[in-house]
């Protein structure tokens, strides 16, 4: 929960930075409600919608890479801009659909929702599953149904535009000719030996005239000769002795980096009830279904249920049964923070440990470099005093570690 709150806070920071940076963006207007991130025509993109879009991009990135990513890193790779561009494109279509009077009725909205695989129960559409899924995604029923209505309308607009466009023949021919166009070149090297007769030696007057016309080619630009003194951490790092206790403290502070617990590659499929989870497990055990089929039947992909590599601490009460598996397999139903679930273990990542002695050289180099930087900082006042007293670079080199 603490991680989730911290993530949400970071997302709001991104929104504030984004609002400042959007001054030159195609989306306009940040007036009115402080919950509005941008507007396209009459369509507003609110902050909650933007948060969900960025969060979806981050989760998709983490699923694809198998590694967690901070929101600072997400901004660095442009996930926030991708989310915004998708929202702006969707808002532009929604605005145009509204201008053209394209809309979807309640019956069309209800039909699409009732056919969504994620909301199906044993006998078809299950409203309790529907409401729980929306609650877990942070979306209210009216918000979701309005989004579905908008998606249907913009889908009609996309279909109408796409179906009505034929590429002109002249465009196809021009593009094809440009792509396939080539040039054939024949060339020969000419040297002084190929001239019918040698060139005459230039006269003094001709040389003088050429020089006068091209003096810039024979003039060296003005230069300055400088003398400087400098000091870098690498220049003094070999002079520094690192205390054993300091190395031990540094190792302990980074223990999670050097000591990795045993981990498992795990997928998790959550069910509404214990009975549903037990029935699914029974189907796997008697080979009437598979874990992949169960995921597909729910309208999900394996990426949606992938937890990545996790430790026992990450899995809570389900850890013991999962870590008891020596080879890939499915266990469950087991508890999770979302309800009863089946877990598929796909691989074992052995524990690893880098001992203090193995890490000593790395820690020593890091501690010495840090100490060298601090020594240089502490030397600055002495250097400033020497310069104020008229010392030149030679004096600095004599009285300090500078070279």
PDB file of N, CA and C in Angstrom, residues 39-113:
ATOM      1  N   UNK A  39      -7.281  20.169 -22.802  1.00  0.00           N
ATOM      2  CA  UNK A  39      -8.543  20.177 -23.522  1.00  0.00           C
ATOM      3  C   UNK A  39      -8.265  20.111 -25.016  1.00  0.00           C
ATOM      4  N   UNK A  40      -9.105  19.356 -25.724  1.00  0.00           N
ATOM      5  CA  UNK A  40      -9.087  19.344 -27.183  1.00  0.00           C
ATOM      6  C   UNK A  40     -10.496  19.697 -27.623  1.00  0.00           C
ATOM      7  N   UNK A  41     -10.688  20.926 -28.086  1.00  0.00           N
ATOM      8  CA  UNK A  41     -12.036  21.388 -28.375  1.00  0.00           C
ATOM      9  C   UNK A  41     -12.845  21.437 -27.098  1.00  0.00           C
ATOM     10  N   UNK A  42     -13.976  20.739 -27.103  1.00  0.00           N
ATOM     11  CA  UNK A  42     -14.836  20.702 -25.917  1.00  0.00           C
ATOM     12  C   UNK A  42     -14.558  19.488 -25.031  1.00  0.00           C
ATOM     13  N   UNK A  43     -13.614  18.669 -25.412  1.00  0.00           N
ATOM     14  CA  UNK A  43     -13.324  17.442 -24.660  1.00  0.00           C
ATOM     15  C   UNK A  43     -12.181  17.701 -23.687  1.00  0.00           C
ATOM     16  N   UNK A  44     -12.429  17.424 -22.408  1.00  0.00           N
ATOM     17  CA  UNK A  44     -11.415  17.620 -21.379  1.00  0.00           C
ATOM     18  C   UNK A  44     -10.716  16.299 -21.057  1.00  0.00           C
ATOM     19  N   UNK A  45      -9.421  16.385 -20.803  1.00  0.00           N
ATOM     20  CA  UNK A  45      -8.645  15.242 -20.307  1.00  0.00           C
ATOM     21  C   UNK A  45      -8.347  15.535 -18.848  1.00  0.00           C
ATOM     22  N   UNK A  46      -9.005  14.793 -17.945  1.00  0.00           N
ATOM     23  CA  UNK A  46      -8.821  15.121 -16.536  1.00  0.00           C
ATOM     24  C   UNK A  46      -7.600  14.408 -15.955  1.00  0.00           C
ATOM     25  N   UNK A  47      -7.213  14.853 -14.781  1.00  0.00           N
ATOM     26  CA  UNK A  47      -5.988  14.358 -14.156  1.00  0.00           C
ATOM     27  C   UNK A  47      -6.067  12.863 -13.864  1.00  0.00           C
ATOM     28  N   UNK A  48      -7.235  12.391 -13.393  1.00  0.00           N
ATOM     29  CA  UNK A  48      -7.369  10.967 -13.076  1.00  0.00           C
ATOM     30  C   UNK A  48      -7.172  10.105 -14.319  1.00  0.00           C
ATOM     31  N   UNK A  49      -7.731  10.580 -15.441  1.00  0.00           N
ATOM     32  CA  UNK A  49      -7.590   9.845 -16.694  1.00  0.00           C
ATOM     33  C   UNK A  49      -6.126   9.788 -17.112  1.00  0.00           C
ATOM     34  N   UNK A  50      -5.439  10.901 -16.922  1.00  0.00           N
ATOM     35  CA  UNK A  50      -4.018  10.950 -17.284  1.00  0.00           C
ATOM     36  C   UNK A  50      -3.192  10.036 -16.373  1.00  0.00           C
ATOM     37  N   UNK A  51      -3.506  10.050 -15.073  1.00  0.00           N
ATOM     38  CA  UNK A  51      -2.801   9.172 -14.130  1.00  0.00           C
ATOM     39  C   UNK A  51      -2.965   7.714 -14.545  1.00  0.00           C
ATOM     40  N   UNK A  52      -4.199   7.320 -14.880  1.00  0.00           N
ATOM     41  CA  UNK A  52      -4.442   5.929 -15.279  1.00  0.00           C
ATOM     42  C   UNK A  52      -3.677   5.582 -16.555  1.00  0.00           C
ATOM     43  N   UNK A  53      -3.632   6.528 -17.501  1.00  0.00           N
ATOM     44  CA  UNK A  53      -2.937   6.269 -18.762  1.00  0.00           C
ATOM     45  C   UNK A  53      -1.439   6.097 -18.546  1.00  0.00           C
ATOM     46  N   UNK A  54      -0.848   6.963 -17.719  1.00  0.00           N
ATOM     47  CA  UNK A  54       0.585   6.841 -17.431  1.00  0.00           C
ATOM     48  C   UNK A  54       0.856   5.541 -16.675  1.00  0.00           C
ATOM     49  N   UNK A  55      -0.012   5.231 -15.710  1.00  0.00           N
ATOM     50  CA  UNK A  55       0.167   4.011 -14.930  1.00  0.00           C
ATOM     51  C   UNK A  55       0.094   2.782 -15.831  1.00  0.00           C
ATOM     52  N   UNK A  56      -0.817   2.807 -16.812  1.00  0.00           N
ATOM     53  CA  UNK A  56      -0.928   1.689 -17.748  1.00  0.00           C
ATOM     54  C   UNK A  56       0.341   1.549 -18.582  1.00  0.00           C
ATOM     55  N   UNK A  57       0.902   2.680 -19.011  1.00  0.00           N
ATOM     56  CA  UNK A  57       2.150   2.635 -19.774  1.00  0.00           C
ATOM     57  C   UNK A  57       3.287   2.064 -18.929  1.00  0.00           C
ATOM     58  N   UNK A  58       3.343   2.488 -17.660  1.00  0.00           N
ATOM     59  CA  UNK A  58       4.404   2.013 -16.764  1.00  0.00           C
ATOM     60  C   UNK A  58       4.273   0.512 -16.535  1.00  0.00           C
ATOM     61  N   UNK A  59       3.028   0.058 -16.276  1.00  0.00           N
ATOM     62  CA  UNK A  59       2.826  -1.374 -16.024  1.00  0.00           C
ATOM     63  C   UNK A  59       3.151  -2.201 -17.269  1.00  0.00           C
ATOM     64  N   UNK A  60       2.776  -1.695 -18.442  1.00  0.00           N
ATOM     65  CA  UNK A  60       3.088  -2.405 -19.682  1.00  0.00           C
ATOM     66  C   UNK A  60       4.596  -2.483 -19.900  1.00  0.00           C
ATOM     67  N   UNK A  61       5.287  -1.395 -19.597  1.00  0.00           N
ATOM     68  CA  UNK A  61       6.752  -1.366 -19.739  1.00  0.00           C
ATOM     69  C   UNK A  61       7.387  -2.383 -18.795  1.00  0.00           C
ATOM     70  N   UNK A  62       6.891  -2.441 -17.551  1.00  0.00           N
ATOM     71  CA  UNK A  62       7.438  -3.374 -16.568  1.00  0.00           C
ATOM     72  C   UNK A  62       7.167  -4.819 -16.974  1.00  0.00           C
ATOM     73  N   UNK A  63       5.980  -5.079 -17.555  1.00  0.00           N
ATOM     74  CA  UNK A  63       5.682  -6.440 -18.005  1.00  0.00           C
ATOM     75  C   UNK A  63       6.613  -6.846 -19.146  1.00  0.00           C
ATOM     76  N   UNK A  64       6.878  -5.922 -20.051  1.00  0.00           N
ATOM     77  CA  UNK A  64       7.709  -6.233 -21.213  1.00  0.00           C
ATOM     78  C   UNK A  64       9.169  -6.431 -20.840  1.00  0.00           C
ATOM     79  N   UNK A  65       9.656  -5.644 -19.875  1.00  0.00           N
ATOM     80  CA  UNK A  65      11.074  -5.714 -19.504  1.00  0.00           C
ATOM     81  C   UNK A  65      11.332  -6.651 -18.337  1.00  0.00           C
ATOM     82  N   UNK A  66      10.287  -6.932 -17.547  1.00  0.00           N
ATOM     83  CA  UNK A  66      10.465  -7.769 -16.366  1.00  0.00           C
ATOM     84  C   UNK A  66      11.184  -7.081 -15.235  1.00  0.00           C
ATOM     85  N   UNK A  67      11.330  -5.757 -15.329  1.00  0.00           N
ATOM     86  CA  UNK A  67      12.040  -5.003 -14.301  1.00  0.00           C
ATOM     87  C   UNK A  67      11.177  -3.842 -13.822  1.00  0.00           C
ATOM     88  N   UNK A  68      11.231  -3.526 -12.524  1.00  0.00           N
ATOM     89  CA  UNK A  68      10.498  -2.347 -12.037  1.00  0.00           C
ATOM     90  C   UNK A  68      11.124  -1.079 -12.582  1.00  0.00           C
ATOM     91  N   UNK A  69      10.330  -0.026 -12.667  1.00  0.00           N
ATOM     92  CA  UNK A  69      10.817   1.248 -13.196  1.00  0.00           C
ATOM     93  C   UNK A  69      10.254   2.371 -12.345  1.00  0.00           C
ATOM     94  N   UNK A  70      11.076   3.326 -11.984  1.00  0.00           N
ATOM     95  CA  UNK A  70      10.607   4.481 -11.224  1.00  0.00           C
ATOM     96  C   UNK A  70       9.910   5.446 -12.170  1.00  0.00           C
ATOM     97  N   UNK A  71       9.119   6.360 -11.598  1.00  0.00           N
ATOM     98  CA  UNK A  71       8.420   7.303 -12.455  1.00  0.00           C
ATOM     99  C   UNK A  71       9.373   8.339 -13.048  1.00  0.00           C
ATOM    100  N   UNK A  72      10.526   8.559 -12.395  1.00  0.00           N
ATOM    101  CA  UNK A  72      11.539   9.419 -13.007  1.00  0.00           C
ATOM    102  C   UNK A  72      12.091   8.742 -14.263  1.00  0.00           C
ATOM    103  N   UNK A  73      12.322   7.429 -14.183  1.00  0.00           N
ATOM    104  CA  UNK A  73      12.795   6.694 -15.355  1.00  0.00           C
ATOM    105  C   UNK A  73      11.712   6.634 -16.429  1.00  0.00           C
ATOM    106  N   UNK A  74      10.450   6.528 -16.000  1.00  0.00           N
ATOM    107  CA  UNK A  74       9.344   6.514 -16.956  1.00  0.00           C
ATOM    108  C   UNK A  74       9.309   7.803 -17.757  1.00  0.00           C
ATOM    109  N   UNK A  75       9.520   8.922 -17.075  1.00  0.00           N
ATOM    110  CA  UNK A  75       9.550  10.205 -17.775  1.00  0.00           C
ATOM    111  C   UNK A  75      10.754  10.280 -18.707  1.00  0.00           C
ATOM    112  N   UNK A  76      11.881   9.718 -18.280  1.00  0.00           N
ATOM    113  CA  UNK A  76      13.095   9.797 -19.092  1.00  0.00           C
ATOM    114  C   UNK A  76      12.930   9.056 -20.418  1.00  0.00           C
ATOM    115  N   UNK A  77      12.200   7.921 -20.411  1.00  0.00           N
ATOM    116  CA  UNK A  77      12.000   7.173 -21.657  1.00  0.00           C
ATOM    117  C   UNK A  77      10.750   7.620 -22.400  1.00  0.00           C
ATOM    118  N   UNK A  78      10.029   8.606 -21.849  1.00  0.00           N
ATOM    119  CA  UNK A  78       8.917   9.209 -22.576  1.00  0.00           C
ATOM    120  C   UNK A  78       7.575   8.538 -22.401  1.00  0.00           C
ATOM    121  N   UNK A  79       7.406   7.705 -21.355  1.00  0.00           N
ATOM    122  CA  UNK A  79       6.120   7.028 -21.172  1.00  0.00           C
ATOM    123  C   UNK A  79       5.006   8.021 -20.883  1.00  0.00           C
ATOM    124  N   UNK A  80       5.316   9.120 -20.169  1.00  0.00           N
ATOM    125  CA  UNK A  80       4.287  10.124 -19.894  1.00  0.00           C
ATOM    126  C   UNK A  80       3.839  10.807 -21.177  1.00  0.00           C
ATOM    127  N   UNK A  81       4.780  11.045 -22.102  1.00  0.00           N
ATOM    128  CA  UNK A  81       4.423  11.699 -23.359  1.00  0.00           C
ATOM    129  C   UNK A  81       3.629  10.762 -24.263  1.00  0.00           C
ATOM    130  N   UNK A  82       3.964   9.464 -24.220  1.00  0.00           N
ATOM    131  CA  UNK A  82       3.191   8.500 -25.002  1.00  0.00           C
ATOM    132  C   UNK A  82       1.749   8.465 -24.510  1.00  0.00           C
ATOM    133  N   UNK A  83       1.582   8.412 -23.172  1.00  0.00           N
ATOM    134  CA  UNK A  83       0.233   8.387 -22.598  1.00  0.00           C
ATOM    135  C   UNK A  83      -0.542   9.630 -22.992  1.00  0.00           C
ATOM    136  N   UNK A  84       0.101  10.788 -22.915  1.00  0.00           N
ATOM    137  CA  UNK A  84      -0.576  12.034 -23.248  1.00  0.00           C
ATOM    138  C   UNK A  84      -0.949  12.084 -24.722  1.00  0.00           C
ATOM    139  N   UNK A  85      -0.034  11.657 -25.596  1.00  0.00           N
ATOM    140  CA  UNK A  85      -0.321  11.713 -27.028  1.00  0.00           C
ATOM    141  C   UNK A  85      -1.501  10.818 -27.381  1.00  0.00           C
ATOM    142  N   UNK A  86      -1.597   9.654 -26.715  1.00  0.00           N
ATOM    143  CA  UNK A  86      -2.732   8.768 -26.959  1.00  0.00           C
ATOM    144  C   UNK A  86      -4.037   9.397 -26.482  1.00  0.00           C
ATOM    145  N   UNK A  87      -3.995  10.038 -25.308  1.00  0.00           N
ATOM    146  CA  UNK A  87      -5.193  10.695 -24.790  1.00  0.00           C
ATOM    147  C   UNK A  87      -5.614  11.852 -25.681  1.00  0.00           C
ATOM    148  N   UNK A  88      -4.645  12.634 -26.153  1.00  0.00           N
ATOM    149  CA  UNK A  88      -4.962  13.776 -27.015  1.00  0.00           C
ATOM    150  C   UNK A  88      -5.547  13.294 -28.340  1.00  0.00           C
ATOM    151  N   UNK A  89      -4.968  12.230 -28.924  1.00  0.00           N
ATOM    152  CA  UNK A  89      -5.492  11.690 -30.178  1.00  0.00           C
ATOM    153  C   UNK A  89      -6.921  11.196 -29.993  1.00  0.00           C
ATOM    154  N   UNK A  90      -7.163  10.490 -28.888  1.00  0.00           N
ATOM    155  CA  UNK A  90      -8.508   9.995 -28.606  1.00  0.00           C
ATOM    156  C   UNK A  90      -9.484  11.144 -28.383  1.00  0.00           C
ATOM    157  N   UNK A  91      -9.023  12.176 -27.652  1.00  0.00           N
ATOM    158  CA  UNK A  91      -9.880  13.330 -27.397  1.00  0.00           C
ATOM    159  C   UNK A  91     -10.210  14.063 -28.685  1.00  0.00           C
ATOM    160  N   UNK A  92      -9.249  14.140 -29.611  1.00  0.00           N
ATOM    161  CA  UNK A  92      -9.494  14.810 -30.890  1.00  0.00           C
ATOM    162  C   UNK A  92     -10.580  14.088 -31.676  1.00  0.00           C
ATOM    163  N   UNK A  93     -10.520  12.750 -31.693  1.00  0.00           N
ATOM    164  CA  UNK A  93     -11.557  11.976 -32.376  1.00  0.00           C
ATOM    165  C   UNK A  93     -12.906  12.136 -31.685  1.00  0.00           C
ATOM    166  N   UNK A  94     -12.882  12.105 -30.347  1.00  0.00           N
ATOM    167  CA  UNK A  94     -14.124  12.266 -29.591  1.00  0.00           C
ATOM    168  C   UNK A  94     -14.754  13.623 -29.864  1.00  0.00           C
ATOM    169  N   UNK A  95     -13.920  14.657 -29.917  1.00  0.00           N
ATOM    170  CA  UNK A  95     -14.428  16.003 -30.178  1.00  0.00           C
ATOM    171  C   UNK A  95     -15.030  16.091 -31.577  1.00  0.00           C
ATOM    172  N   UNK A  96     -14.352  15.488 -32.562  1.00  0.00           N
ATOM    173  CA  UNK A  96     -14.865  15.528 -33.934  1.00  0.00           C
ATOM    174  C   UNK A  96     -16.154  14.736 -34.055  1.00  0.00           C
ATOM    175  N   UNK A  97     -16.223  13.593 -33.368  1.00  0.00           N
ATOM    176  CA  UNK A  97     -17.448  12.797 -33.397  1.00  0.00           C
ATOM    177  C   UNK A  97     -18.617  13.587 -32.822  1.00  0.00           C
ATOM    178  N   UNK A  98     -18.357  14.332 -31.737  1.00  0.00           N
ATOM    179  CA  UNK A  98     -19.407  15.156 -31.140  1.00  0.00           C
ATOM    180  C   UNK A  98     -19.841  16.258 -32.096  1.00  0.00           C
ATOM    181  N   UNK A  99     -18.877  16.876 -32.798  1.00  0.00           N
ATOM    182  CA  UNK A  99     -19.212  17.931 -33.755  1.00  0.00           C
ATOM    183  C   UNK A  99     -20.087  17.392 -34.884  1.00  0.00           C
ATOM    184  N   UNK A 100     -19.834  16.143 -35.292  1.00  0.00           N
ATOM    185  CA  UNK A 100     -20.608  15.537 -36.379  1.00  0.00           C
ATOM    186  C   UNK A 100     -21.908  14.905 -35.893  1.00  0.00           C
ATOM    187  N   UNK A 101     -22.124  14.911 -34.578  1.00  0.00           N
ATOM    188  CA  UNK A 101     -23.347  14.337 -34.024  1.00  0.00           C
ATOM    189  C   UNK A 101     -23.328  12.826 -33.946  1.00  0.00           C
ATOM    190  N   UNK A 102     -22.141  12.221 -33.961  1.00  0.00           N
ATOM    191  CA  UNK A 102     -22.033  10.760 -33.868  1.00  0.00           C
ATOM    192  C   UNK A 102     -22.056  10.354 -32.399  1.00  0.00           C
ATOM    193  N   UNK A 103     -22.950   9.441 -32.042  1.00  0.00           N
ATOM    194  CA  UNK A 103     -23.050   8.994 -30.661  1.00  0.00           C
ATOM    195  C   UNK A 103     -23.495   7.544 -30.643  1.00  0.00           C
ATOM    196  N   UNK A 104     -23.450   6.931 -29.468  1.00  0.00           N
ATOM    197  CA  UNK A 104     -23.881   5.546 -29.298  1.00  0.00           C
ATOM    198  C   UNK A 104     -24.993   5.506 -28.261  1.00  0.00           C
ATOM    199  N   UNK A 105     -26.018   4.714 -28.525  1.00  0.00           N
ATOM    200  CA  UNK A 105     -27.137   4.614 -27.611  1.00  0.00           C
ATOM    201  C   UNK A 105     -26.850   3.695 -26.440  1.00  0.00           C
ATOM    202  N   UNK A 106     -27.753   3.712 -25.450  1.00  0.00           N
ATOM    203  CA  UNK A 106     -27.576   2.879 -24.261  1.00  0.00           C
ATOM    204  C   UNK A 106     -27.520   1.397 -24.608  1.00  0.00           C
ATOM    205  N   UNK A 107     -28.317   0.990 -25.618  1.00  0.00           N
ATOM    206  CA  UNK A 107     -28.351  -0.428 -25.981  1.00  0.00           C
ATOM    207  C   UNK A 107     -26.996  -0.889 -26.514  1.00  0.00           C
ATOM    208  N   UNK A 108     -26.359  -0.043 -27.332  1.00  0.00           N
ATOM    209  CA  UNK A 108     -25.048  -0.400 -27.886  1.00  0.00           C
ATOM    210  C   UNK A 108     -24.000  -0.476 -26.787  1.00  0.00           C
ATOM    211  N   UNK A 109     -24.070   0.459 -25.835  1.00  0.00           N
ATOM    212  CA  UNK A 109     -23.129   0.454 -24.716  1.00  0.00           C
ATOM    213  C   UNK A 109     -23.314  -0.806 -23.879  1.00  0.00           C
ATOM    214  N   UNK A 110     -24.572  -1.127 -23.556  1.00  0.00           N
ATOM    215  CA  UNK A 110     -24.861  -2.307 -22.741  1.00  0.00           C
ATOM    216  C   UNK A 110     -24.414  -3.583 -23.447  1.00  0.00           C
ATOM    217  N   UNK A 111     -24.623  -3.643 -24.771  1.00  0.00           N
ATOM    218  CA  UNK A 111     -24.241  -4.840 -25.518  1.00  0.00           C
ATOM    219  C   UNK A 111     -22.730  -5.048 -25.489  1.00  0.00           C
ATOM    220  N   UNK A 112     -21.980  -3.966 -25.666  1.00  0.00           N
ATOM    221  CA  UNK A 112     -20.519  -4.104 -25.681  1.00  0.00           C
ATOM    222  C   UNK A 112     -19.989  -4.514 -24.314  1.00  0.00           C
ATOM    223  N   UNK A 113     -20.533  -3.916 -23.252  1.00  0.00           N
ATOM    224  CA  UNK A 113     -20.074  -4.262 -21.903  1.00  0.00           C
ATOM    225  C   UNK A 113     -20.416  -5.710 -21.572  1.00  0.00           C
TER     226      UNK A 113
END
